[in-house]
XYZ file of C-alpha atoms in Angstrom:
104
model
C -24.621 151.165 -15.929
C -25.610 151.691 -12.254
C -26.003 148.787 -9.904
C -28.288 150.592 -7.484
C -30.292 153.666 -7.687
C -31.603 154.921 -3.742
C -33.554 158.722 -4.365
C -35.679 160.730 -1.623
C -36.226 164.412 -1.225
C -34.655 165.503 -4.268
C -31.643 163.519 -3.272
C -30.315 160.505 -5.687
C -27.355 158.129 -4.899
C -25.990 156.203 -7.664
C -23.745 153.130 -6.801
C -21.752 150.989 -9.666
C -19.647 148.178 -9.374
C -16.240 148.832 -10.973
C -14.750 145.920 -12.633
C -17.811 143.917 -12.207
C -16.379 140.049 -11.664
C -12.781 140.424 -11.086
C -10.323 140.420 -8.606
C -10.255 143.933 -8.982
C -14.353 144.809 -8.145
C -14.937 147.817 -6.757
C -17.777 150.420 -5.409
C -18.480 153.757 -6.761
C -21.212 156.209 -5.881
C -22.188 159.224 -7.141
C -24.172 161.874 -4.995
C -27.111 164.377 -6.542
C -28.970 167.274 -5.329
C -31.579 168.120 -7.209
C -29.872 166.704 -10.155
C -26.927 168.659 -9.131
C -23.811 166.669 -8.852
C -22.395 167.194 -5.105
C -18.617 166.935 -5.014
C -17.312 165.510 -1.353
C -13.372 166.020 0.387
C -12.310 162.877 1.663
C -13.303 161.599 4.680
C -16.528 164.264 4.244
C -19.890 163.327 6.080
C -22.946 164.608 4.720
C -26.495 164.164 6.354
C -29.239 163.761 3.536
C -32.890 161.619 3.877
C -30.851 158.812 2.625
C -28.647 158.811 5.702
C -25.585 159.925 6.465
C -23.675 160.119 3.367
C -18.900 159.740 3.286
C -17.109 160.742 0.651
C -14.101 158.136 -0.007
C -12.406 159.835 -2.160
C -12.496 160.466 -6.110
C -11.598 157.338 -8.580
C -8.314 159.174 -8.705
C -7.157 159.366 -5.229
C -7.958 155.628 -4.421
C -4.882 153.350 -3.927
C -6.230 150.095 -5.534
C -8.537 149.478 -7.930
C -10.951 147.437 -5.516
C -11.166 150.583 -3.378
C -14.446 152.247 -2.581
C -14.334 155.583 -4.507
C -17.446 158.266 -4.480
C -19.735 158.781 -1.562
C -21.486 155.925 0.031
C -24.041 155.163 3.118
C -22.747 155.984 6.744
C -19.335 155.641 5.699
C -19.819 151.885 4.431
C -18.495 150.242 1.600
C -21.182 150.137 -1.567
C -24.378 149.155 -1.692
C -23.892 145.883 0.276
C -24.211 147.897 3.702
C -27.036 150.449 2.194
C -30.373 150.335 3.736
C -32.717 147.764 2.284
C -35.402 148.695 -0.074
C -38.372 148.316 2.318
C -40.533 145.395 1.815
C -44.579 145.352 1.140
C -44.643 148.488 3.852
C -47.250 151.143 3.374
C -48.348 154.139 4.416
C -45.908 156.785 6.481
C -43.593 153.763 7.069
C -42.893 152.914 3.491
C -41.974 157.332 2.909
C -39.874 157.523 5.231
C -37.612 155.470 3.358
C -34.916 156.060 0.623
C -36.786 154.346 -3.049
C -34.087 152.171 -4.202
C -33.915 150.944 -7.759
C -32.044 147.393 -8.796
C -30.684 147.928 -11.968
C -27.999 145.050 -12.081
């Protein structure tokens, strides 16, 4: 199940935590384009309305299981460092902003 959900202009980022509660947690994201999945190179920058999106790497190239696999925000690691949803904003300020979605 997704941790985090962040959509805007038919772009959708998907972020899970991989081994929730261990030693071992993790960050993976997954990247959509009009419900199109959008496969990355590592070490990739895209620029969407979410931001500027880095591919890490696949699940399969990471080195540890704690690694931050999948594309993320700016080159960050997981949703920690995403933007934050906004708060009671309206108007033009409040669109201009990814929606995010707090699943966990």
């Amino acid at each position: 199940m997704p941790e985090r959900i962040y959509e805007k202009d038919g772009w959708k980022l998907v972020v899970y935590v991989t081994n929730k509660g261990t030693r071992s947690q993790g960050i993976h994201g997954d990247l959509f384009h009009n419900g199109t999945p959008v496969s990355g190179k590592r070490g990739q920058t895209l620029t969407t309305p979410l931001g500027d999106v880095y591919y890490h790497g696949s699940e399969m190239e990471r080195a540890n299981l704690w690694d931050t696999t999948g594309w993320t925000i700016s080159g960050k690691s997981g949703f920690f460092n995403l933007s934050t949803p906004p708060s009671e904003s309206s108007g033009d300020e409040q669109a201009s902003r990814p929606l995010e979605y707090g699943i966990g």
